[in-house]
XYZ file of C-alpha atoms in Angstrom:
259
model
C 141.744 93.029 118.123
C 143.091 91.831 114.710
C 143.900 94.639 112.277
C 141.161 95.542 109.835
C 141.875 93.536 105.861
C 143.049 96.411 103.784
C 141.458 94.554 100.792
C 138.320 95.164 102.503
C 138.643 98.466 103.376
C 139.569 99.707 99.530
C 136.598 97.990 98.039
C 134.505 99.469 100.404
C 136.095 103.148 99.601
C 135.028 102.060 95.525
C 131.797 101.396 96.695
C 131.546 105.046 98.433
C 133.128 106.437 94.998
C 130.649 104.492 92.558
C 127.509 106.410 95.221
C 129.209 109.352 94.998
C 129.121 109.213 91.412
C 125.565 108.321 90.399
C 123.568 109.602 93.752
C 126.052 111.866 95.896
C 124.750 114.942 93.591
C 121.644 115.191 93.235
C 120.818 116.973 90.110
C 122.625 113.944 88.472
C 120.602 111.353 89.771
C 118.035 110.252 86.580
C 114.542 111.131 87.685
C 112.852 108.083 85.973
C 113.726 106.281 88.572
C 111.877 108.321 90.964
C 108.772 108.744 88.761
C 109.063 104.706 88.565
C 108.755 104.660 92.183
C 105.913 107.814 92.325
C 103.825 104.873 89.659
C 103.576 102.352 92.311
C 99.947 102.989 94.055
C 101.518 101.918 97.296
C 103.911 105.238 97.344
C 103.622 107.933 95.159
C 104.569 110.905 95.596
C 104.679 110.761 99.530
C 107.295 108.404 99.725
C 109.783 109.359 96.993
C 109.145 112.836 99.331
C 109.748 111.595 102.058
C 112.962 109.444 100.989
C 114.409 113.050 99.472
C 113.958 114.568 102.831
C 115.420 112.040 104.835
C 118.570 111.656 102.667
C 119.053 115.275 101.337
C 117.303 117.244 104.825
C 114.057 118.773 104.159
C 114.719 122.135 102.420
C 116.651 120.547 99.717
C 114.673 117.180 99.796
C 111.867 119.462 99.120
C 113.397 121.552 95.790
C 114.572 117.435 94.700
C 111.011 116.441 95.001
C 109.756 119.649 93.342
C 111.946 119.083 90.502
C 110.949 115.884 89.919
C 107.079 116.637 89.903
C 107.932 119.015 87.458
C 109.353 116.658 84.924
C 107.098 114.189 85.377
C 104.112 116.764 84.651
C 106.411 117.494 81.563
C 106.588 114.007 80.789
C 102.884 113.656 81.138
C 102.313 116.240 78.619
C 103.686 114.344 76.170
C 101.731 111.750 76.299
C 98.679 114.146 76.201
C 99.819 115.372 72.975
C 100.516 111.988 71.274
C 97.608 110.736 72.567
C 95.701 113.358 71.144
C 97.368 113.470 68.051
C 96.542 109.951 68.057
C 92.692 110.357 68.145
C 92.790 113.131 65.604
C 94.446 110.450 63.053
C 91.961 107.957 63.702
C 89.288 110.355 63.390
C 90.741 111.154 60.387
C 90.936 107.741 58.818
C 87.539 107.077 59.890
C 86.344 110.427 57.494
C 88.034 109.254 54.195
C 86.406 105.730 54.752
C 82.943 107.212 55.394
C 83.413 109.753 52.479
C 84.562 106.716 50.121
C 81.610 104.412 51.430
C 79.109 106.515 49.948
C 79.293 110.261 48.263
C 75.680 111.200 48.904
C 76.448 111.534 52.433
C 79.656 112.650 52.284
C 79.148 115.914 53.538
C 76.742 115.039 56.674
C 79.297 112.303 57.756
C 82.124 114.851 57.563
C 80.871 117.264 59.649
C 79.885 114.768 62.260
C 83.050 113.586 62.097
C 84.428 116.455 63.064
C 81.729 117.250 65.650
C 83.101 113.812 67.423
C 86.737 114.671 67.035
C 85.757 118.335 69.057
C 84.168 116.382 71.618
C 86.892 113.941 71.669
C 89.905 116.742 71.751
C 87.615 118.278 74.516
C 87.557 115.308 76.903
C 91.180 114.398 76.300
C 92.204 117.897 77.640
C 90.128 117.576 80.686
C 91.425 114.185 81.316
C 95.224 115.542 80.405
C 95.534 118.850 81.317
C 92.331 120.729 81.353
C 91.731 123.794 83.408
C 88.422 123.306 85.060
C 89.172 119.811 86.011
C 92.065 117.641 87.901
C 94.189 115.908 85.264
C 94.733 112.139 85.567
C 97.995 112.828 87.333
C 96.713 115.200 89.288
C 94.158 112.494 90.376
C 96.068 109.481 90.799
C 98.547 111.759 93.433
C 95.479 113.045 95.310
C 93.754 109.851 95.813
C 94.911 107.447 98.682
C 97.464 104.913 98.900
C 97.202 101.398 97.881
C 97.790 99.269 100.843
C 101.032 97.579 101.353
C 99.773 94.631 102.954
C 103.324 92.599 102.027
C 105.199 95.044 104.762
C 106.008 91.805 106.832
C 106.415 88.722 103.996
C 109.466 87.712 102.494
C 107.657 87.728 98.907
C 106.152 90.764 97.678
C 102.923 89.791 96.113
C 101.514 93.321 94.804
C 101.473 93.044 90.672
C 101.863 96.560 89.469
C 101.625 96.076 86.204
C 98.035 94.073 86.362
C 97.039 97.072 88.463
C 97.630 99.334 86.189
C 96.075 97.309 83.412
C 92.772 96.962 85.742
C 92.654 101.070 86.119
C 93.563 101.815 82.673
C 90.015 102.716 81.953
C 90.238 105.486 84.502
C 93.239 106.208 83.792
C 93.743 106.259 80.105
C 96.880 108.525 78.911
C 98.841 107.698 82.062
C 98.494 104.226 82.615
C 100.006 104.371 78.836
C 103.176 106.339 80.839
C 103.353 103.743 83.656
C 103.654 101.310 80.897
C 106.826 102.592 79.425
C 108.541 103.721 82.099
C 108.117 100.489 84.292
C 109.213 98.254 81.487
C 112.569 100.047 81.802
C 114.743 97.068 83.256
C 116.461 98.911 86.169
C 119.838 97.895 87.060
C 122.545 98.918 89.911
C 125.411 98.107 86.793
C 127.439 101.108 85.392
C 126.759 101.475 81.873
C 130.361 100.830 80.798
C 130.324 97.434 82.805
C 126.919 96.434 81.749
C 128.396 96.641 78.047
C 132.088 96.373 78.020
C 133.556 92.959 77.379
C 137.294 93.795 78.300
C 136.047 93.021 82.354
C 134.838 89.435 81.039
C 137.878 88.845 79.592
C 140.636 90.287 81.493
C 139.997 88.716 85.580
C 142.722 88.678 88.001
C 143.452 85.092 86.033
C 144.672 86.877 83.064
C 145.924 90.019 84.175
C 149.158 89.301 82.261
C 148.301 88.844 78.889
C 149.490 91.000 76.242
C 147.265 93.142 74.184
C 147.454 91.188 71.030
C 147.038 87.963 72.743
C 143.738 90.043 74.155
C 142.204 90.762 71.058
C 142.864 87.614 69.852
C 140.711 86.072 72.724
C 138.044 88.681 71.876
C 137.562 87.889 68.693
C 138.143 84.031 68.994
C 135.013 84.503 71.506
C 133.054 86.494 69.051
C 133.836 83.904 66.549
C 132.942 81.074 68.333
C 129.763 82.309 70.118
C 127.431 81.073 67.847
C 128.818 77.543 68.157
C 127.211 75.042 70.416
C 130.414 74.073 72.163
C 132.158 77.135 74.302
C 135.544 78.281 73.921
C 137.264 76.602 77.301
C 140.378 78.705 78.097
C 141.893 76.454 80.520
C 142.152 73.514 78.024
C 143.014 75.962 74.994
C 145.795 77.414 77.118
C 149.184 75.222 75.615
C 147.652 76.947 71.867
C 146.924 79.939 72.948
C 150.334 80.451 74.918
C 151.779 78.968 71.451
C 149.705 81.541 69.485
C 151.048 84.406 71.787
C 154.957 83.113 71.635
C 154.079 82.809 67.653
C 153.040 86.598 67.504
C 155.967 87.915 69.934
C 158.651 86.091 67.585
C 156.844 87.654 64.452
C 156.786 91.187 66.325
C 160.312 90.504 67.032
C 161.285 89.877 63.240
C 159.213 92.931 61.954
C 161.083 95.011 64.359
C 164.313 93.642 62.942
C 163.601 94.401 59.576
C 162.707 97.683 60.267
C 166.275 98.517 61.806
C-alpha cells in the first residue's frame, strides 16, 4: 500500500481548520443562513431542527434551534414596525392631500382618515404580532410542508422566490423578509479571500517577487483594468524583471547615500 501524499493530507487538515472556524462553534455560526433555509416552504423550521440535532446531539441542537427562532421572531418584528410605520406615512400623505383638495371637508376627511389608519394599525398587529391571533410567522411554521417533489432529479425545479411572490397576499410583512434575506448571495468564500487581491496576484508562479515589484503589479492591474486589452504577465515578464532590477539598483544607490 503506497504511502498516503502529504500534500493531500495538509490541505485536508486546512479544510478541517477553515470548519472549525466558521461552523465548529456554534454560537458563531450567522443565523441568516438558517432563517434562509427555515424560508424555503419545503423545510422550515423542521429541517434546520432536525439538521441542529443531528450535527450538535439533541439537547444542544435543541437550545441552537431555539436561538435561532428567537432571532428570527426578532427579526420579524422589525419588519412589523417598518411596515407599520410605513402605513401610518401613507395615511398621512393621503390626509394633507384630502385637506388641500377641498377645506369644507377638511375636518370629516381627517377624522376618517384616522378612523382607517386605526383599523389599519389594528390589522397589521394581528397579522404581525397580535395577541388573539397567530402572526404570519407563526402561520407559515404551523402550516404543512411544501412538497419536495425534486428529491430524485438532478435539477431542482422548485422557484422560491415566485412562491413567495404568489403568497405574498397572505403573507404580507414576511414575504417582504423572505425577500431580503434570500437575495443575500450566499457564498462558502472567507471574507478576506472573497475581497483581497494579494491571493490573485501572488500564486505559487510568483511566490518570489519582491514587495515593490508587488505593488507595482497591483497597481499596473488597477491601472489597466479599464482597458480593453488585459495586462498578460507572461509576455510583460523581460519589462517587468527590468522594472524590478531598475528599482533594486535605485534602492541600492539610496542606501549608499545614506551611509
Amino acid at each position: 500500500m503506497e504511502d498516503d501524499d502529504p500534500s493531500l493530507a495538509k490541505m485536508g487538515e486546512k479544510m478541517i481548520e477553515k470548519s472549525v472556524k466558521y461552523w465548529g462553534a456554534p454560537e458563531k455560526m450567522n443565523k441568516v443562513l438558517f432563517i434562509a433555509s427555515i424560508l424555503d416552504p419545503r423545510n422550515k423550521l423542521e429541517y434546520v431542527g432536525g439538521a441542529f440535532e443531528d450535527m450538535f446531539g439533541d439537547e444542544k441542537g435543541s437550545e441552537i434551534k431555539d436561538e435561532v427562532v428567537t432571532y428570527m421572531k426578532s427579526m420579524f418584528e422589525e419588519y412589523v414596525a417598518k411596515f407599520s410605520n410605513a402605513s401610518r406615512r401613507t395615511s398621512s400623505l393621503s390626509d394633507s392631500s384630502g385637506q388641500t383638495s377641498d377645506s369644507s371637508s377638511s375636518n370629516t376627511s381627517t377624522k376618517s382618515a384616522k378612523v382607517r389608519n386605526r383599523i389599519q394599525m389594528k390589522r397589521n398587529k394581528q397579522d404581525g404580532t397580535g395577541l388573539g391571533g397567530k402572526s404570519e410567522l407563526e402561520k407559515y411554521l404551523s402550516e404543512e410542508l411544501e412538497p419536495n417533489d425534486d428529491e430524485n432529479d438532478d435539477k431542482d425545479n422548485f422557484d422560491i422566490l415566485s412562491w413567495w411572490k404568489a403568497h405574498s397576499p397572505r403573507y404580507k410583512i414576511l414575504s417582504e423578509m423572505a425577500r431580503d434575506v434570500l437575495a443575500i448571495p450566499i457564498s462558502s468564500v472567507a471574507s478576506e479571500c472573497a475581497f483581497s487581491t494579494g491571493g490573485r496576484i501572488l500564486d505559487s508562479f510568483r511566490s518570489s517577487l519582491t514587495p515593490k515589484l508587488v505593488q507595482a503589479v497591483i497597481c499596473l492591474q488597477d491601472w489597466r483594468r479599464n482597458e480593453p486589452s488585459p495586462v498578460n504577465v507572461e509576455e510583460n515578464f523581460n519589462d517587468l524583471m527590468k522594472l524590478e532590477l531598475d528599482m533594486v539598483d535605485s534602492s541600492k544607490d539610496s542606501l549608499v547615500l545614506d551611509l
